[in-house]
């Protein structure tokens, strides 16, 4: 097929993009989004600070703009993210202990209930493990409510929206042997063994010169899939340009296609100038919305085999 979404669909997968509500009215942005992608992830609009700016008062206006756009275009929606140490509203940052635990669980329940039936996959918990060699949980106000906060969030999400796939999502978990990867693997294995509801693991896959696509990336996706969860590439971007960038994107797409439970790929933005990496060029379209060599490599990979 001639677009990313249609080509991925032929392989039984989706191809998505992170979207910002405030760009939906821009004609070039909407044209490329609607033509190329069949899944969206709100880049910021579903986060705790956006959806519950004061305790118990919910604001879905910007998230709804994206969800309604997706529904009108027949696109899937990845919900991002219900529980995270970052982008918490100020009121939550100042809570702790059982008060924070109940506020977090209420947040998960309220947001997942509001969007029940409309979300393909939820990032229920985002970035809960520490970087480096410790394999420990990340220290955060949520972690300090008790080590079981992650499974509590997953159980609340399942109760609120039984039809959504529930994902754990993180970065620097792409190398099969890294301590952080091993720690997330052990958590997923434990959740599956104890019946904690988890359906998928998201690999953000933010790559650059310091953090290139690992040689064992496909093996890593496969080892998680073997635990009985889907795997998704959730925030893909790769710093660089030209052939080198194209080759890296190709290897990521080929890795997903080689793992039957890798159900979709999402790039973290559409044109380079809207990337969170300010000044970077990590995406598939340049700032004039022209297709880059990386785009051609991705499209060719999706259509081969
Ligand atoms: O909306 C306000 C605007 O009103 C204000 O004037 C402006 C001034 O700084 O800030 C705007 O908010 C910014 C927001 O993006 C929307 O543009 C925040 O400052 C900025 O911190 C925020 O950055 C987002 C970042 O997450 C925050 O953690 C990025 O857009 C978003 O791409 C990035 O996404 C994360 C994923 O959620 C999790 N994984 C890593 C990924 C990349 O960092």
Tab-separated table of C-alpha atoms and ligand atoms in Angstrom:
chain	number	residue	atom	x	y	z
A	1	UNK	CA	0.000	0.000	0.000
A	2	UNK	CA	1.055	3.606	-0.408
A	3	UNK	CA	0.626	4.974	3.125
A	4	UNK	CA	2.048	3.946	6.511
A	5	UNK	CA	-1.308	3.084	8.061
A	6	UNK	CA	-2.648	1.081	5.122
A	7	UNK	CA	0.654	-0.771	4.735
A	8	UNK	CA	0.771	-1.644	8.438
A	9	UNK	CA	-2.877	-2.749	8.295
A	10	UNK	CA	-1.986	-5.240	5.566
A	11	UNK	CA	0.409	-6.753	8.114
A	12	UNK	CA	-2.296	-6.801	10.814
A	13	UNK	CA	-0.806	-3.833	12.643
A	14	UNK	CA	-1.456	-0.137	13.161
A	15	UNK	CA	0.873	2.787	12.454
A	16	UNK	CA	0.234	5.771	14.679
A	17	UNK	CA	1.506	9.219	15.598
A	18	UNK	CA	1.534	11.334	18.722
A	19	UNK	CA	-0.798	14.258	18.091
A	20	UNK	CA	-1.226	17.656	19.747
A	21	UNK	CA	-4.758	19.075	19.842
A	22	UNK	CA	-3.569	22.573	19.065
A	23	UNK	CA	-2.216	21.483	15.660
A	24	UNK	CA	-5.356	19.700	14.430
A	25	UNK	CA	-6.602	22.886	12.782
A	26	UNK	CA	-3.472	23.232	10.628
A	27	UNK	CA	-4.293	21.968	7.159
A	28	UNK	CA	-0.925	20.393	6.277
A	29	UNK	CA	-0.743	18.692	9.668
A	30	UNK	CA	-4.269	17.286	9.401
A	31	UNK	CA	-3.741	16.236	5.785
A	32	UNK	CA	-0.662	14.157	6.604
A	33	UNK	CA	-2.204	12.776	9.800
A	34	UNK	CA	-5.371	11.663	8.021
A	35	UNK	CA	-3.534	10.276	5.003
A	36	UNK	CA	-0.740	8.332	6.705
A	37	UNK	CA	-1.809	7.211	10.173
A	38	UNK	CA	-4.506	4.913	11.561
A	39	UNK	CA	-3.797	5.422	15.259
A	40	UNK	CA	-3.157	8.450	17.457
A	41	UNK	CA	-1.721	9.060	20.906
A	42	UNK	CA	-2.485	12.406	22.577
A	43	UNK	CA	0.990	13.808	23.259
A	44	UNK	CA	0.012	15.657	26.457
A	45	UNK	CA	-3.774	16.012	26.578
A	46	UNK	CA	-4.622	12.870	28.597
A	47	UNK	CA	-1.957	13.363	31.261
A	48	UNK	CA	-2.938	13.950	34.883
A	49	UNK	CA	-2.179	17.673	34.858
A	50	UNK	CA	-4.343	18.148	31.760
A	51	UNK	CA	-7.318	15.989	32.757
A	52	UNK	CA	-7.624	16.757	36.487
A	53	UNK	CA	-6.234	20.266	36.986
A	54	UNK	CA	-7.902	20.522	40.395
A	55	UNK	CA	-8.744	17.563	42.561
A	56	UNK	CA	-12.012	15.986	41.484
A	57	UNK	CA	-12.540	18.448	38.614
A	58	UNK	CA	-11.955	16.864	35.243
A	59	UNK	CA	-11.267	18.602	31.927
A	60	UNK	CA	-11.416	16.483	28.812
A	61	UNK	CA	-11.787	19.280	26.240
A	62	UNK	CA	-8.422	18.923	24.511
A	63	UNK	CA	-8.273	15.137	24.779
A	64	UNK	CA	-11.793	14.976	23.328
A	65	UNK	CA	-10.700	16.999	20.298
A	66	UNK	CA	-8.154	14.294	19.498
A	67	UNK	CA	-10.432	11.354	20.323
A	68	UNK	CA	-13.273	12.790	18.244
A	69	UNK	CA	-10.918	13.426	15.347
A	70	UNK	CA	-9.669	9.849	15.563
A	71	UNK	CA	-13.168	8.394	15.703
A	72	UNK	CA	-14.264	10.472	12.699
A	73	UNK	CA	-11.278	9.140	10.744
A	74	UNK	CA	-11.583	5.528	11.896
A	75	UNK	CA	-8.294	5.711	13.797
A	76	UNK	CA	-7.435	3.821	16.975
A	77	UNK	CA	-6.514	5.790	20.118
A	78	UNK	CA	-3.689	4.943	22.516
A	79	UNK	CA	-4.439	6.532	25.881
A	80	UNK	CA	-1.364	8.119	27.506
A	81	UNK	CA	-0.896	8.042	30.477
A	82	UNK	CA	-3.007	7.313	33.562
A	83	UNK	CA	-0.360	7.135	36.308
A	84	UNK	CA	3.065	8.771	35.974
A	85	UNK	CA	5.504	10.562	38.273
A	86	UNK	CA	5.761	13.466	35.803
A	87	UNK	CA	3.192	16.014	34.609
A	88	UNK	CA	1.154	15.643	37.752
A	89	UNK	CA	-1.034	18.605	38.725
A	90	UNK	CA	0.361	20.686	41.581
A	91	UNK	CA	-2.278	19.423	44.025
A	92	UNK	CA	-1.184	15.806	43.472
A	93	UNK	CA	2.497	16.660	43.777
A	94	UNK	CA	1.801	17.893	47.275
A	95	UNK	CA	0.019	14.700	48.408
A	96	UNK	CA	1.561	11.541	49.826
A	97	UNK	CA	0.714	8.207	51.387
A	98	UNK	CA	-2.831	6.858	51.357
A	99	UNK	CA	-4.267	10.224	50.306
A	100	UNK	CA	-2.142	10.218	47.155
A	101	UNK	CA	-2.883	6.527	46.578
A	102	UNK	CA	-6.645	7.144	46.610
A	103	UNK	CA	-6.315	10.253	44.466
A	104	UNK	CA	-4.278	8.296	41.893
A	105	UNK	CA	-6.744	5.392	41.850
A	106	UNK	CA	-9.680	7.766	41.554
A	107	UNK	CA	-7.926	9.471	38.650
A	108	UNK	CA	-7.361	6.148	36.871
A	109	UNK	CA	-10.971	5.135	37.440
A	110	UNK	CA	-12.484	8.440	36.341
A	111	UNK	CA	-10.444	8.879	33.156
A	112	UNK	CA	-10.648	5.245	32.062
A	113	UNK	CA	-14.398	5.260	32.728
A	114	UNK	CA	-14.933	8.485	30.788
A	115	UNK	CA	-13.201	7.000	27.733
A	116	UNK	CA	-14.524	3.447	28.177
A	117	UNK	CA	-14.938	1.735	24.807
A	118	UNK	CA	-12.949	4.363	22.872
A	119	UNK	CA	-9.368	3.429	23.752
A	120	UNK	CA	-7.476	0.628	22.022
A	121	UNK	CA	-4.643	0.562	24.586
A	122	UNK	CA	-3.980	2.532	27.758
A	123	UNK	CA	-0.541	3.334	29.085
A	124	UNK	CA	-1.749	2.625	32.610
A	125	UNK	CA	1.631	3.219	34.239
A	126	UNK	CA	4.483	5.118	32.600
A	127	UNK	CA	8.206	5.150	33.446
A	128	UNK	CA	8.108	3.548	36.905
A	129	UNK	CA	11.623	2.074	36.842
A	130	UNK	CA	14.955	3.766	37.519
A	131	UNK	CA	17.632	4.266	34.889
A	132	UNK	CA	21.079	2.780	35.336
A	133	UNK	CA	22.209	-0.539	36.708
A	134	UNK	CA	20.087	-0.828	39.875
A	135	UNK	CA	17.012	-2.478	38.390
A	136	UNK	CA	15.068	-0.633	41.101
A	137	UNK	CA	11.791	1.182	40.943
A	138	UNK	CA	12.098	4.891	40.259
A	139	UNK	CA	11.748	6.878	43.451
A	140	UNK	CA	8.606	9.011	43.173
A	141	UNK	CA	5.677	10.137	45.260
A	142	UNK	CA	3.658	7.265	43.743
A	143	UNK	CA	6.335	4.669	44.534
A	144	UNK	CA	6.442	5.937	48.117
A	145	UNK	CA	2.754	5.001	48.515
A	146	UNK	CA	3.857	1.342	48.389
A	147	UNK	CA	5.428	-1.050	45.913
A	148	UNK	CA	1.999	-2.366	44.891
A	149	UNK	CA	0.904	0.963	43.418
A	150	UNK	CA	1.454	-0.308	39.868
A	151	UNK	CA	-0.755	-3.366	40.188
A	152	UNK	CA	-3.384	-1.305	42.001
A	153	UNK	CA	-3.467	1.074	39.011
A	154	UNK	CA	-3.834	-1.834	36.564
A	155	UNK	CA	-6.689	-3.357	38.560
A	156	UNK	CA	-8.517	-0.022	38.679
A	157	UNK	CA	-8.063	0.463	34.928
A	158	UNK	CA	-9.375	-3.033	34.155
A	159	UNK	CA	-12.452	-2.463	36.296
A	160	UNK	CA	-13.140	0.881	34.587
A	161	UNK	CA	-12.607	-0.198	30.955
A	162	UNK	CA	-12.538	-3.978	30.585
A	163	UNK	CA	-12.216	-3.759	26.789
A	164	UNK	CA	-9.015	-1.711	26.616
A	165	UNK	CA	-5.607	-3.319	26.429
A	166	UNK	CA	-3.627	-2.271	29.494
A	167	UNK	CA	0.055	-1.490	28.927
A	168	UNK	CA	3.120	-0.760	31.007
A	169	UNK	CA	5.167	1.843	29.061
A	170	UNK	CA	8.818	2.873	29.493
A	171	UNK	CA	12.034	4.065	27.809
A	172	UNK	CA	15.548	2.567	27.933
A	173	UNK	CA	13.984	-0.883	28.051
A	174	UNK	CA	15.022	-1.714	24.488
A	175	UNK	CA	18.239	-3.613	25.244
A	176	UNK	CA	17.323	-7.177	26.181
A	177	UNK	CA	20.056	-7.391	28.820
A	178	UNK	CA	19.888	-3.963	30.476
A	179	UNK	CA	19.096	-3.919	34.193
A	180	UNK	CA	16.035	-1.730	33.639
A	181	UNK	CA	14.746	-4.114	30.963
A	182	UNK	CA	15.302	-7.134	33.228
A	183	UNK	CA	13.419	-5.414	36.043
A	184	UNK	CA	10.386	-4.613	33.876
A	185	UNK	CA	10.500	-8.169	32.513
A	186	UNK	CA	10.430	-9.583	36.040
A	187	UNK	CA	7.456	-7.374	36.939
A	188	UNK	CA	5.473	-8.488	33.885
A	189	UNK	CA	6.335	-12.124	34.569
A	190	UNK	CA	5.171	-11.697	38.165
A	191	UNK	CA	1.932	-9.934	37.089
A	192	UNK	CA	1.130	-12.747	34.647
A	193	UNK	CA	1.862	-15.375	37.308
A	194	UNK	CA	-0.389	-13.695	39.885
A	195	UNK	CA	-3.199	-12.686	37.526
A	196	UNK	CA	-2.628	-8.937	37.728
A	197	UNK	CA	-4.349	-7.594	34.591
A	198	UNK	CA	-1.685	-6.561	32.076
A	199	UNK	CA	-2.023	-7.014	28.307
A	200	UNK	CA	0.882	-5.182	26.731
A	201	UNK	CA	4.256	-3.569	27.179
A	202	UNK	CA	5.099	-0.327	25.404
A	203	UNK	CA	8.647	0.347	24.284
A	204	UNK	CA	8.959	4.097	23.833
A	205	UNK	CA	12.039	3.720	21.615
A	206	UNK	CA	13.482	7.237	21.749
A	207	UNK	CA	16.818	6.686	20.020
A	208	UNK	CA	19.817	8.921	19.356
A	209	UNK	CA	23.601	8.714	19.038
A	210	UNK	CA	24.082	7.912	22.742
A	211	UNK	CA	21.196	5.473	22.692
A	212	UNK	CA	21.032	3.747	19.280
A	213	UNK	CA	18.718	0.884	18.338
A	214	UNK	CA	20.222	-2.101	20.235
A	215	UNK	CA	21.343	-5.100	18.204
A	216	UNK	CA	19.051	-7.312	20.294
A	217	UNK	CA	15.958	-5.087	19.905
A	218	UNK	CA	13.927	-7.759	18.075
A	219	UNK	CA	15.010	-10.423	20.572
A	220	UNK	CA	13.881	-8.091	23.341
A	221	UNK	CA	10.406	-7.608	21.863
A	222	UNK	CA	10.202	-11.388	21.413
A	223	UNK	CA	11.188	-12.195	25.000
A	224	UNK	CA	8.426	-9.950	26.356
A	225	UNK	CA	5.876	-11.352	23.882
A	226	UNK	CA	6.789	-14.837	25.111
A	227	UNK	CA	5.465	-13.822	28.554
A	228	UNK	CA	1.996	-13.657	27.010
A	229	UNK	CA	1.635	-9.910	26.406
A	230	UNK	CA	1.418	-7.836	23.244
A	231	UNK	CA	4.287	-5.480	22.606
A	232	UNK	CA	3.962	-2.057	20.996
A	233	UNK	CA	6.489	0.529	19.888
A	234	UNK	CA	4.893	3.557	21.445
A	235	UNK	CA	6.977	6.742	21.050
A	236	UNK	CA	9.425	6.047	18.263
A	237	UNK	CA	11.811	8.770	17.188
A	238	UNK	CA	15.419	8.510	16.062
A	239	UNK	CA	17.747	11.513	16.036
A	240	UNK	CA	19.790	11.906	12.841
A	241	UNK	CA	19.211	12.324	9.133
A	242	UNK	CA	19.595	10.742	5.728
A	243	UNK	CA	20.600	7.141	5.185
A	244	UNK	CA	21.751	6.432	8.742
A	245	UNK	CA	18.420	7.541	10.176
A	246	UNK	CA	16.537	5.607	7.500
A	247	UNK	CA	18.492	2.434	8.283
A	248	UNK	CA	17.699	2.731	11.994
A	249	UNK	CA	13.989	3.231	11.318
A	250	UNK	CA	14.042	0.223	8.973
A	251	UNK	CA	15.551	-1.998	11.660
A	252	UNK	CA	12.858	-1.002	14.154
A	253	UNK	CA	10.029	-1.710	11.697
A	254	UNK	CA	11.560	-5.045	10.680
A	255	UNK	CA	11.910	-6.032	14.339
A	256	UNK	CA	8.217	-5.368	14.964
A	257	UNK	CA	7.162	-7.230	11.829
A	258	UNK	CA	9.249	-10.234	12.902
A	259	UNK	CA	7.415	-10.540	16.237
A	260	UNK	CA	3.823	-11.637	15.758
A	261	UNK	CA	2.665	-10.044	19.022
A	262	UNK	CA	4.156	-6.662	18.063
A	263	UNK	CA	0.810	-5.113	17.212
A	264	UNK	CA	1.691	-1.563	16.249
A	265	UNK	CA	4.150	1.267	15.951
A	266	UNK	CA	3.624	4.897	16.989
A	267	UNK	CA	6.016	7.706	16.062
A	268	UNK	CA	6.289	10.552	18.577
A	269	UNK	CA	5.132	13.365	16.292
A	270	UNK	CA	4.590	14.112	12.601
A	271	UNK	CA	6.895	16.904	11.292
A	272	UNK	CA	10.351	17.439	12.774
A	273	UNK	CA	9.611	20.962	13.989
A	274	UNK	CA	6.901	19.724	16.364
A	275	UNK	CA	9.140	17.108	17.999
A	276	UNK	CA	9.731	17.327	21.763
A	277	UNK	CA	13.438	17.226	20.818
A	278	UNK	CA	13.688	20.922	20.090
A	279	UNK	CA	15.972	21.609	17.155
A	280	UNK	CA	16.157	17.905	16.375
A	281	UNK	CA	15.106	16.087	13.217
A	282	UNK	CA	14.004	12.704	14.603
A	283	UNK	CA	10.724	12.143	12.708
A	284	UNK	CA	9.519	10.898	9.301
A	285	UNK	CA	8.470	14.272	7.795
A	286	UNK	CA	10.569	17.403	7.588
A	287	UNK	CA	9.297	20.798	8.646
A	288	UNK	CA	7.758	21.299	5.174
A	289	UNK	CA	5.900	17.995	5.563
A	290	UNK	CA	8.034	16.374	2.850
A	291	UNK	CA	8.696	12.653	3.250
A	292	UNK	CA	12.244	11.981	4.465
A	293	UNK	CA	14.437	8.993	3.512
A	294	UNK	CA	13.342	7.510	6.857
A	295	UNK	CA	9.729	7.618	5.663
A	296	UNK	CA	10.621	5.763	2.463
A	297	UNK	CA	12.525	3.136	4.454
A	298	UNK	CA	9.589	2.590	6.808
A	299	UNK	CA	7.063	2.350	3.982
A	300	UNK	CA	9.253	-0.096	2.040
A	301	UNK	CA	9.809	-2.244	5.133
A	302	UNK	CA	6.069	-2.352	5.873
A	303	UNK	CA	5.420	-3.524	2.306
A	304	UNK	CA	8.127	-6.161	2.033
A	305	UNK	CA	7.999	-9.816	2.889
B	1	LIG	O1	1.059	24.010	27.210
B	1	LIG	C1	2.068	24.801	27.859
B	1	LIG	C2	2.010	26.200	27.405
B	1	LIG	O2	0.779	26.753	27.820
B	1	LIG	C3	3.180	26.973	27.996
B	1	LIG	O3	3.185	28.286	27.533
B	1	LIG	C4	4.500	26.295	27.626
B	1	LIG	C5	5.699	26.996	28.264
B	1	LIG	O4	6.713	26.065	28.554
B	1	LIG	O5	4.458	24.984	28.076
B	1	LIG	C6	3.426	24.213	27.492
B	1	LIG	O6	3.460	22.915	28.004
B	1	LIG	C7	4.491	22.097	27.523
B	1	LIG	C8	3.862	20.867	26.894
B	1	LIG	O7	4.863	19.954	26.501
B	1	LIG	C9	3.027	21.197	25.660
B	1	LIG	O8	3.832	21.741	24.657
B	1	LIG	C10	5.380	21.695	28.677
B	1	LIG	O9	6.072	22.821	29.157
B	1	LIG	C11	6.355	20.633	28.245
B	1	LIG	O10	7.036	20.156	29.396
B	1	LIG	C12	5.625	19.497	27.605
B	1	LIG	O11	6.578	18.561	27.133
B	1	LIG	C13	6.088	17.271	26.905
B	1	LIG	C14	6.856	16.280	27.766
B	1	LIG	O12	6.416	14.953	27.469
B	1	LIG	C15	6.662	16.557	29.239
B	1	LIG	O13	7.148	15.523	30.034
B	1	LIG	C16	6.288	16.930	25.450
B	1	LIG	O14	5.423	17.755	24.650
B	1	LIG	C17	5.950	15.466	25.175
B	1	LIG	O15	6.343	15.109	23.869
B	1	LIG	C18	6.722	14.584	26.151
B	1	LIG	O16	6.340	13.256	25.916
B	1	LIG	C19	6.984	12.274	26.729
B	1	LIG	C20	5.976	11.184	26.998
B	1	LIG	O17	4.811	11.725	27.569
B	1	LIG	C21	6.572	10.086	27.891
B	1	LIG	N1	7.820	9.593	27.348
B	1	LIG	C22	8.827	10.595	27.001
B	1	LIG	C23	8.226	11.636	26.052
B	1	LIG	C24	9.281	12.631	25.597
B	1	LIG	O18	9.767	13.389	26.667
